[in-house]
Coordinates of C-alpha atoms and ligand atoms in Angstrom, one line a residue:
M74 CA -0.1 -0.1 -0.3
S75 CA 1.0 3.4 -0.6
E76 CA 1.9 6.3 1.8
Q77 CA -0.6 9.3 1.2
R78 CA -3.9 7.8 1.7
L79 CA -6.6 7.9 -0.5
A80 CA -9.9 9.3 0.8
I81 CA -11.9 6.6 0.2
L82 CA -9.2 4.7 2.7
G83 CA -9.9 6.7 5.3
G84 CA -7.7 9.8 3.6
E85 CA -8.5 14.0 3.2
P86 CA -10.1 14.2 0.0
A87 CA -7.5 15.3 -3.0
F88 CA -9.9 18.4 -3.4
D89 CA -12.1 20.5 -1.3
A90 CA -14.1 21.8 -4.4
P91 CA -16.3 19.3 -6.8
L92 CA -14.5 18.9 -10.0
H93 CA -17.5 18.5 -12.6
V94 CA -17.5 17.0 -16.1
G95 CA -19.2 19.6 -18.0
C96 CA -18.6 22.7 -15.5
P97 CA -19.4 25.5 -18.2
N98 CA -16.9 27.2 -19.5
V99 CA -17.5 31.1 -19.0
L100 CA -14.8 33.1 -20.8
D101 CA -16.3 37.0 -20.5
P102 CA -19.3 37.5 -18.3
E103 CA -18.5 41.1 -19.4
R104 CA -19.2 40.9 -22.8
V105 CA -22.6 38.2 -22.3
V106 CA -23.8 41.1 -19.9
E107 CA -23.1 43.5 -22.7
R108 CA -24.4 41.7 -25.4
I109 CA -28.0 40.7 -23.3
R110 CA -27.8 44.5 -22.5
G111 CA -28.3 45.8 -26.3
I112 CA -30.9 42.7 -26.5
L113 CA -33.0 44.5 -23.5
D114 CA -32.4 47.8 -24.8
R115 CA -33.7 46.3 -28.8
R116 CA -36.6 44.4 -26.9
W117 CA -36.6 42.0 -29.5
L118 CA -36.2 39.0 -27.6
T119 CA -36.7 36.3 -29.5
N120 CA -38.2 34.5 -32.5
D121 CA -35.2 35.0 -35.3
G122 CA -33.6 37.9 -33.9
P123 CA -30.4 40.0 -35.2
V124 CA -28.4 38.3 -32.2
V125 CA -29.7 35.0 -33.3
R126 CA -28.9 35.6 -37.1
E127 CA -25.5 36.5 -36.2
F128 CA -24.8 33.3 -34.3
E129 CA -26.2 31.3 -37.2
E130 CA -24.0 33.0 -39.7
E131 CA -20.7 32.4 -37.3
V132 CA -21.5 28.5 -36.5
R133 CA -22.0 28.3 -40.3
R134 CA -19.2 29.9 -41.5
L135 CA -16.7 27.6 -38.8
A136 CA -19.1 24.8 -39.7
D137 CA -17.9 25.5 -43.9
V138 CA -21.6 25.1 -44.9
R139 CA -24.2 26.8 -47.0
H140 CA -27.2 27.0 -44.0
C141 CA -26.9 26.9 -40.0
V142 CA -30.7 26.9 -38.4
A143 CA -30.0 27.7 -34.5
V144 CA -32.6 25.8 -32.0
C145 CA -33.6 25.5 -28.6
N146 CA -31.4 22.2 -28.0
A147 CA -29.8 19.7 -30.1
T148 CA -32.6 17.0 -29.3
V149 CA -34.8 19.3 -31.0
G150 CA -32.7 20.0 -34.0
L151 CA -32.5 16.4 -33.8
E152 CA -36.4 15.8 -34.0
L153 CA -37.1 18.2 -36.6
V154 CA -34.3 17.2 -39.1
I155 CA -35.4 13.4 -38.7
D156 CA -38.9 15.0 -39.8
A157 CA -37.9 16.9 -42.4
L158 CA -35.7 14.3 -44.4
G159 CA -38.8 12.0 -44.1
M160 CA -37.4 9.2 -42.5
R161 CA -40.1 7.1 -41.3
D162 CA -41.0 3.9 -40.0
E163 CA -37.0 2.5 -38.4
V164 CA -34.0 4.2 -38.0
V165 CA -30.5 3.2 -36.8
V166 CA -28.5 4.7 -35.0
P167 CA -26.1 3.5 -32.3
S168 CA -26.7 1.8 -28.4
F169 CA -23.7 3.6 -27.2
T170 CA -24.7 7.6 -27.5
F171 CA -26.3 9.7 -25.0
V172 CA -29.8 8.6 -25.3
A173 CA -31.4 11.8 -26.7
T174 CA -29.7 10.6 -30.4
A175 CA -32.1 7.4 -29.7
H176 CA -35.3 9.6 -27.8
A177 CA -35.1 11.8 -30.8
V178 CA -36.3 9.0 -33.1
A179 CA -38.9 7.8 -30.8
R180 CA -40.5 10.6 -30.2
Q181 CA -41.2 11.1 -34.0
G182 CA -43.5 8.2 -34.0
M183 CA -40.4 6.2 -35.2
A184 CA -38.7 2.7 -34.1
P185 CA -34.7 3.5 -33.1
I186 CA -33.1 0.1 -34.3
F187 CA -29.7 -0.3 -32.3
A188 CA -26.5 -1.2 -34.2
D189 CA -22.8 -1.4 -32.0
V190 CA -19.6 0.9 -32.4
C191 CA -16.3 0.3 -33.1
E192 CA -13.8 -0.7 -30.5
A193 CA -11.4 1.4 -31.1
R194 CA -13.3 5.1 -30.6
H195 CA -16.4 4.1 -29.9
L196 CA -17.8 5.1 -33.3
L197 CA -20.9 3.7 -35.2
D198 CA -19.8 0.6 -37.3
P199 CA -20.8 0.6 -40.3
G200 CA -21.3 -3.6 -40.3
S201 CA -23.5 -3.4 -37.5
V202 CA -25.5 -0.5 -39.3
E203 CA -26.1 -3.1 -42.1
E204 CA -27.2 -5.8 -39.8
A205 CA -29.6 -4.0 -38.3
L206 CA -31.3 -2.8 -41.7
S207 CA -34.7 -3.7 -43.2
D208 CA -37.1 -3.0 -45.8
R209 CA -38.4 -0.9 -43.2
T210 CA -35.5 1.4 -42.8
T211 CA -35.4 4.5 -43.9
G212 CA -32.2 6.5 -41.9
I213 CA -29.1 6.4 -39.9
V214 CA -28.5 9.0 -37.5
A215 CA -24.8 8.5 -36.5
T216 CA -23.1 10.1 -33.5
H217 CA -19.5 11.8 -33.7
L218 CA -18.9 10.2 -30.1
W219 CA -16.3 12.4 -28.1
G220 CA -15.8 14.7 -31.4
G221 CA -14.1 11.5 -33.3
V222 CA -15.4 11.6 -36.6
C223 CA -17.7 8.6 -37.9
D224 CA -16.9 6.7 -40.8
V225 CA -18.6 9.0 -42.9
D226 CA -17.6 7.8 -46.3
G227 CA -18.7 4.1 -45.4
L228 CA -21.8 5.4 -43.9
A229 CA -22.7 7.5 -47.3
A230 CA -22.2 4.8 -49.4
L231 CA -24.5 2.3 -47.5
A232 CA -26.8 4.8 -47.2
R233 CA -26.6 5.7 -50.8
R234 CA -26.8 2.0 -51.6
R235 CA -29.9 1.6 -49.8
G236 CA -31.6 4.5 -50.3
L237 CA -31.7 5.8 -46.9
R238 CA -30.9 9.4 -45.0
L239 CA -27.8 9.8 -43.2
V240 CA -28.1 12.5 -40.5
F241 CA -24.7 13.2 -37.9
D242 CA -25.8 13.9 -34.4
A243 CA -22.4 16.5 -34.1
A244 CA -23.2 17.6 -30.4
H245 CA -19.5 16.3 -29.4
A246 CA -17.9 17.1 -32.3
F247 CA -18.2 21.1 -33.1
G248 CA -15.1 22.6 -34.3
V249 CA -13.3 19.3 -35.3
R250 CA -12.2 18.5 -38.7
R251 CA -11.3 15.3 -40.5
A252 CA -8.7 15.6 -43.4
G253 CA -8.7 19.5 -43.1
V254 CA -12.9 19.7 -43.6
P255 CA -14.9 20.7 -40.7
V256 CA -17.8 18.3 -39.3
G257 CA -20.9 20.2 -40.5
G258 CA -21.4 19.0 -44.0
F259 CA -21.3 14.8 -43.9
G260 CA -24.4 13.4 -44.8
D261 CA -28.2 15.0 -44.9
A262 CA -27.4 17.5 -42.3
E263 CA -25.6 17.3 -38.5
V264 CA -26.8 18.3 -35.8
F265 CA -24.4 20.3 -33.0
S266 CA -25.2 21.2 -29.2
F267 CA -24.7 24.4 -27.5
H268 CA -26.0 22.9 -24.4
A269 CA -24.3 24.5 -20.8
T270 CA -22.0 21.2 -20.4
K271 CA -20.3 21.9 -24.4
F272 CA -17.2 23.2 -24.7
V273 CA -19.3 26.1 -26.6
N274 CA -22.1 26.7 -25.3
S275 CA -25.2 29.3 -25.0
F276 CA -26.9 27.8 -21.7
E277 CA -29.2 25.7 -24.1
G278 CA -29.2 25.6 -27.4
G279 CA -28.0 24.2 -30.7
A280 CA -27.9 24.2 -34.5
V281 CA -28.4 22.0 -37.7
V282 CA -25.9 22.9 -40.1
T283 CA -26.2 21.4 -44.4
N284 CA -25.5 22.4 -47.4
D285 CA -29.7 21.5 -48.6
G286 CA -31.0 24.7 -49.0
A287 CA -34.8 22.9 -49.2
L288 CA -34.1 21.1 -46.0
A289 CA -32.9 24.6 -44.3
E290 CA -36.3 26.1 -45.5
R291 CA -38.2 23.2 -43.8
L292 CA -36.2 23.4 -40.8
R293 CA -36.7 27.2 -40.2
R294 CA -40.4 26.7 -40.9
A295 CA -40.9 23.4 -38.4
R296 CA -38.9 25.1 -35.5
N297 CA -41.4 27.9 -35.8
F298 CA -45.0 26.9 -36.0
G299 CA -45.2 25.8 -39.9
F300 CA -45.0 29.9 -40.1
A301 CA -43.9 31.0 -43.7
G302 CA -45.1 34.7 -43.1
Y303 CA -47.4 36.1 -41.1
D304 CA -50.4 34.5 -41.0
A305 CA -49.2 31.7 -43.3
V306 CA -48.9 28.6 -41.5
E307 CA -47.8 26.5 -44.4
A308 CA -46.5 23.3 -42.1
I309 CA -47.1 21.5 -38.9
G310 CA -44.2 22.9 -36.8
G311 CA -43.3 23.1 -33.8
N312 CA -41.0 25.6 -31.4
G313 CA -37.8 24.8 -31.4
K314 CA -36.7 28.5 -31.8
M315 CA -33.8 30.1 -29.8
T316 CA -33.9 33.1 -27.5
E317 CA -31.4 36.1 -28.4
V318 CA -29.7 35.8 -24.7
C319 CA -29.0 32.4 -25.5
A320 CA -27.5 33.4 -28.7
A321 CA -25.5 36.2 -27.1
M322 CA -24.1 33.2 -24.9
G323 CA -23.1 31.2 -27.9
L324 CA -21.7 34.3 -29.5
S325 CA -19.6 35.3 -26.7
S326 CA -18.6 31.6 -26.0
L327 CA -17.6 31.1 -30.3
E328 CA -15.1 34.2 -29.4
G329 CA -13.4 32.4 -26.8
L330 CA -13.3 28.9 -28.9
D331 CA -9.3 29.3 -29.2
V332 CA -8.9 29.6 -25.8
I333 CA -11.1 27.0 -24.5
V334 CA -9.8 24.5 -27.0
G335 CA -6.6 25.5 -26.1
A336 CA -7.1 25.0 -22.0
N337 CA -8.9 21.4 -23.2
R338 CA -5.6 20.6 -25.4
R339 CA -3.6 21.3 -22.4
N340 CA -5.7 19.4 -19.6
F341 CA -5.6 16.2 -22.0
E342 CA -2.0 16.4 -23.0
A343 CA -1.6 16.5 -18.8
Y344 CA -3.7 13.6 -18.4
R345 CA -2.3 11.6 -21.1
E346 CA 0.6 12.4 -19.7
G347 CA -0.3 11.4 -16.1
L348 CA -2.1 8.1 -16.8
G349 CA 0.6 7.1 -19.5
G350 CA 1.9 3.2 -19.3
I351 CA -0.7 2.2 -16.5
P352 CA -1.5 -1.1 -17.7
G353 CA -5.2 -2.2 -18.8
L354 CA -5.9 1.7 -18.8
R355 CA -6.7 3.0 -22.5
L356 CA -7.6 7.4 -23.2
I357 CA -9.5 7.5 -26.6
E358 CA -7.2 10.3 -28.8
P359 CA -8.1 11.9 -31.5
A360 CA -6.9 10.0 -35.3
A361 CA -4.3 10.8 -37.0
D362 CA -5.9 13.0 -39.8
E363 CA -8.5 14.4 -37.2
V364 CA -8.6 18.2 -35.1
G365 CA -10.0 17.3 -32.2
N366 CA -11.7 20.1 -30.1
Y367 CA -10.6 18.0 -26.8
Q368 CA -13.8 18.6 -24.9
H369 CA -13.9 15.2 -23.3
V370 CA -11.4 13.2 -21.7
I371 CA -12.3 9.8 -22.0
I372 CA -11.0 6.4 -20.5
E373 CA -11.3 2.6 -20.8
V374 CA -10.5 0.7 -17.5
N375 CA -9.8 -2.9 -18.4
E376 CA -10.9 -4.4 -14.7
E377 CA -8.6 -8.0 -14.8
A378 CA -5.5 -5.6 -15.4
C379 CA -6.1 -2.7 -13.7
G380 CA -7.3 -4.9 -10.7
I381 CA -10.2 -2.6 -9.5
G382 CA -12.7 -1.9 -12.1
R383 CA -14.8 1.2 -13.7
N384 CA -17.2 1.7 -11.0
L385 CA -15.0 1.3 -7.5
L386 CA -12.3 3.7 -9.3
A387 CA -15.3 6.0 -9.9
R388 CA -16.1 5.4 -6.5
T389 CA -12.6 5.9 -5.3
L390 CA -12.4 9.4 -7.4
W391 CA -15.8 10.4 -6.3
A392 CA -14.6 10.4 -2.8
E393 CA -11.6 12.6 -3.3
N394 CA -14.5 14.6 -4.9
I395 CA -14.2 14.3 -8.6
R396 CA -16.8 13.6 -10.2
V397 CA -16.2 11.2 -13.0
R398 CA -19.4 10.3 -15.0
R399 CA -19.6 6.9 -16.6
Y400 CA -21.2 8.0 -20.1
F401 CA -23.0 6.6 -21.6
Y402 CA -24.0 3.3 -19.3
P403 CA -25.5 1.1 -19.9
G404 CA -25.8 2.0 -23.6
C405 CA -29.3 3.1 -24.8
H406 CA -30.8 -0.9 -25.3
R407 CA -30.6 -1.5 -21.8
M408 CA -31.7 2.0 -20.3
A409 CA -35.6 1.0 -19.2
A410 CA -37.7 3.5 -21.7
Y411 CA -35.8 0.5 -24.1
V412 CA -35.6 -2.6 -23.0
E413 CA -39.0 -2.9 -23.5
R414 CA -38.5 -2.6 -27.0
P415 CA -36.7 -6.3 -28.1
A416 CA -37.6 -5.2 -31.8
S417 CA -34.9 -2.6 -31.3
V418 CA -32.1 -4.8 -31.3
R419 CA -31.0 -7.8 -33.9
T420 CA -27.7 -7.2 -34.0
S421 CA -24.8 -8.0 -31.7
L422 CA -24.3 -5.3 -29.4
A423 CA -21.5 -6.9 -27.3
R424 CA -18.9 -4.3 -28.0
T425 CA -21.6 -1.9 -26.9
E426 CA -21.6 -3.6 -23.6
R427 CA -18.0 -4.0 -22.7
I428 CA -17.3 -0.3 -23.5
A429 CA -20.6 0.7 -21.5
S430 CA -19.0 -1.4 -18.5
R431 CA -15.5 0.3 -19.0
V432 CA -15.7 3.5 -19.8
L433 CA -15.2 7.2 -17.9
A434 CA -15.2 10.4 -18.1
F435 CA -13.0 13.1 -16.7
P436 CA -13.3 16.7 -15.9
T437 CA -11.7 19.2 -18.4
G438 CA -12.7 22.7 -19.6
L439 CA -11.9 26.0 -18.1
S440 CA -12.5 25.0 -14.5
V441 CA -9.6 22.7 -14.8
T442 CA -6.1 23.1 -14.8
P443 CA -3.4 20.7 -16.1
E444 CA -2.0 20.7 -12.7
S445 CA -5.3 19.4 -11.1
A446 CA -5.4 17.3 -13.8
R447 CA -2.0 15.8 -13.3
R448 CA -3.2 15.1 -9.6
V449 CA -6.5 13.7 -10.5
A450 CA -4.2 11.0 -12.8
A451 CA -2.1 10.5 -9.7
L452 CA -4.3 9.6 -8.2
V453 CA -5.8 6.9 -10.5
R454 CA -2.3 5.2 -10.4
L455 CA -2.5 5.2 -7.0
A456 CA -6.1 3.5 -7.1
F457 CA -4.0 0.9 -9.0
L458 CA -1.8 0.7 -6.4
D459 CA -4.0 0.4 -3.7
A460 CA -6.4 -2.0 -5.3
Q461 CA -6.5 -4.7 -3.3
A462 CA -7.3 -1.9 -0.2
I463 CA -9.8 -0.6 -2.4
R464 CA -11.4 -3.9 -3.1
E465 CA -11.8 -4.5 0.5
A466 CA -12.7 -1.6 1.8
A467 CA -15.3 -1.4 -0.8
A468 CA -16.7 -4.8 -0.4
D469 CA -19.3 -4.2 2.0
E470 CA -21.2 -2.1 -0.8
D471 CA -20.7 -2.7 -3.6
D472 CA -23.5 -0.4 -5.1
W473 CA -21.9 2.4 -6.8
T474 CA -24.7 4.0 -7.1
R475 CA -25.5 4.5 -3.7
A476 CA -22.0 5.8 -3.1
H477 CA -22.3 8.6 -6.0
A478 CA -26.0 9.8 -4.8
R479 CA -24.3 10.3 -1.0
A480 CA -21.7 12.1 -2.8
N481 CA -24.2 14.2 -4.5
G482 CA -26.2 14.9 -1.4
G483 CA -28.9 12.1 -2.1
A484 CA -29.7 13.5 -5.7
G485 CA -28.6 9.7 -6.7
R486 CA -28.1 10.8 -10.5
Ligands
T4K113 N1 -26.5 14.1 -28.9 C1 -25.3 13.8 -27.8 C2 -24.2 12.7 -28.2 C3 -25.3 14.4 -26.7 O1 -23.9 14.4 -25.7 C4 -26.3 15.2 -26.3 C5 -26.2 15.9 -24.9 C6 -27.2 15.8 -26.9 C7 -27.7 15.1 -28.4 C8 -28.7 16.5 -26.4 O2 -28.1 17.9 -26.7 P1 -29.2 18.9 -26.2 O3 -30.2 18.8 -26.3 O4 -28.7 18.4 -24.9 O5 -28.3 19.9 -26.7 C9 -25.7 16.1 -19.9 C10 -26.3 17.4 -21.0 O6 -27.4 17.9 -20.0 C11 -26.3 17.2 -22.1 O7 -27.0 18.1 -22.8 C12 -24.9 16.2 -22.7 N2 -25.4 15.8 -23.9 C13 -24.6 15.1 -21.9 C14 -23.7 14.6 -22.2 O8 -24.8 15.6 -20.2 P2 -26.5 15.3 -17.9 O9 -27.8 14.3 -17.6 O10 -25.3 14.4 -17.6 O11 -26.4 16.6 -17.1 P3 -25.9 16.8 -15.5 O12 -27.1 17.6 -15.1 O13 -25.4 15.6 -14.8 O14 -24.7 18.1 -16.2 C15 -23.3 17.2 -16.0 C16 -22.3 17.4 -15.2 O15 -21.9 19.2 -15.6 C17 -22.6 17.2 -14.1 O16 -21.3 16.8 -13.5 C18 -22.6 18.7 -13.5 C19 -22.1 19.8 -14.4 N3 -22.9 21.1 -14.5 C20 -23.7 20.9 -15.6 C21 -25.0 22.0 -15.8 C22 -25.7 22.2 -16.7 C23 -22.3 22.1 -14.0 O17 -21.7 22.1 -13.3 N4 -23.0 23.5 -14.3 C24 -24.4 23.2 -15.1 O18 -24.5 24.6 -15.3 O19 -26.1 15.6 -19.3

């Protein structure tokens, strides 16, 4: 056993205040307030206002696409585009993704059919998609998980061959490039999230980007009750609009994009250095031809090699006030909302299940310094050295969720 005492073994927590995954990046509050004052002075608060338009133009430019339609959040963006593209009946999605990808399909009255991901970077496997297809399949929604770019060519070829629509859930991938091409123009459309927890945030918000002008027009109407002008309702629509205040936050956040990516990158490198060479532990890295946004620090823990598994490592770190997350456990197909729909699974999801039992997301962003990232990495190393003592200390209670809930003041999340 090592000299420093981990909190789970009775020592003091390493951090006084919690270190969160997804703590919002707020770079220049004064600039946000200044923009909000302008909005209040203009008395134009929502409904396609000038700040939203400026935000759309900036996102469009950065994603290098022809059209950007800002929406109130990415989930609604996915719902709108799935409907606007005429997807029906069955849509193939990865099981290993944030559940919003599947919900966006299900809430449009379609069946999400789950496909497996590849081991290397947890991205949708076109071979598995092919196995999940039926003659009722009308589309694919693939996630650029952790900001890694999907096999866009493989999926596009499959979609073309089978006459399917193809949308990318790019909630994690704003600002990412593959072979010099920014995420944004792949498939029929891509959907970004600017939720508070994303590296660029608009409090709540999202955007659908596309090179298809007719689709963009349908989306603009669909996000505003189907209005094509005063009194002219030409389609059934909902309310998916982004507010001016959200766009103000989004624009201010975009102004700090390089600073935020730089901070994320330094943290990532500190984690990489600190976690390097630990047998059984793998850090997910951008591919050689990708420029990442580094907003996710994701590790896989192989229990056999590490001595303790992912859940016990998570408990150990929570005791240190490091609020790592088990994103996206247990895989959508195992969630209560979908487990009752066995027809949604028609191909092996073995890789999803293995990965979902091993993955842990670490804190990064402006609230984390490389020094704290190094400290977190050192605690991970220590946890593996103290594996036996931790296993013994935790033997009386192996339910991570309960320990998690206690540390979270009973919130149980
Ligand atoms: N597709 C993918 C692949 C996604 O990851 C997401 C969203 C979507 C689609 C849908 O995008 P949106 O419709 O949201 O635009 C959070 C976010 O709510 C969600 O947006 C995000 N993915 C997902 C990965 O994370 P939870 O349930 O984990 O949130 P919560 O409340 O536990 O917060 C996450 C962490 O952030 C906590 O450690 C606390 C911290 N936090 C959070 C907020 C909101 C703060 O420190 N301050 C804050 O203001 O879902």
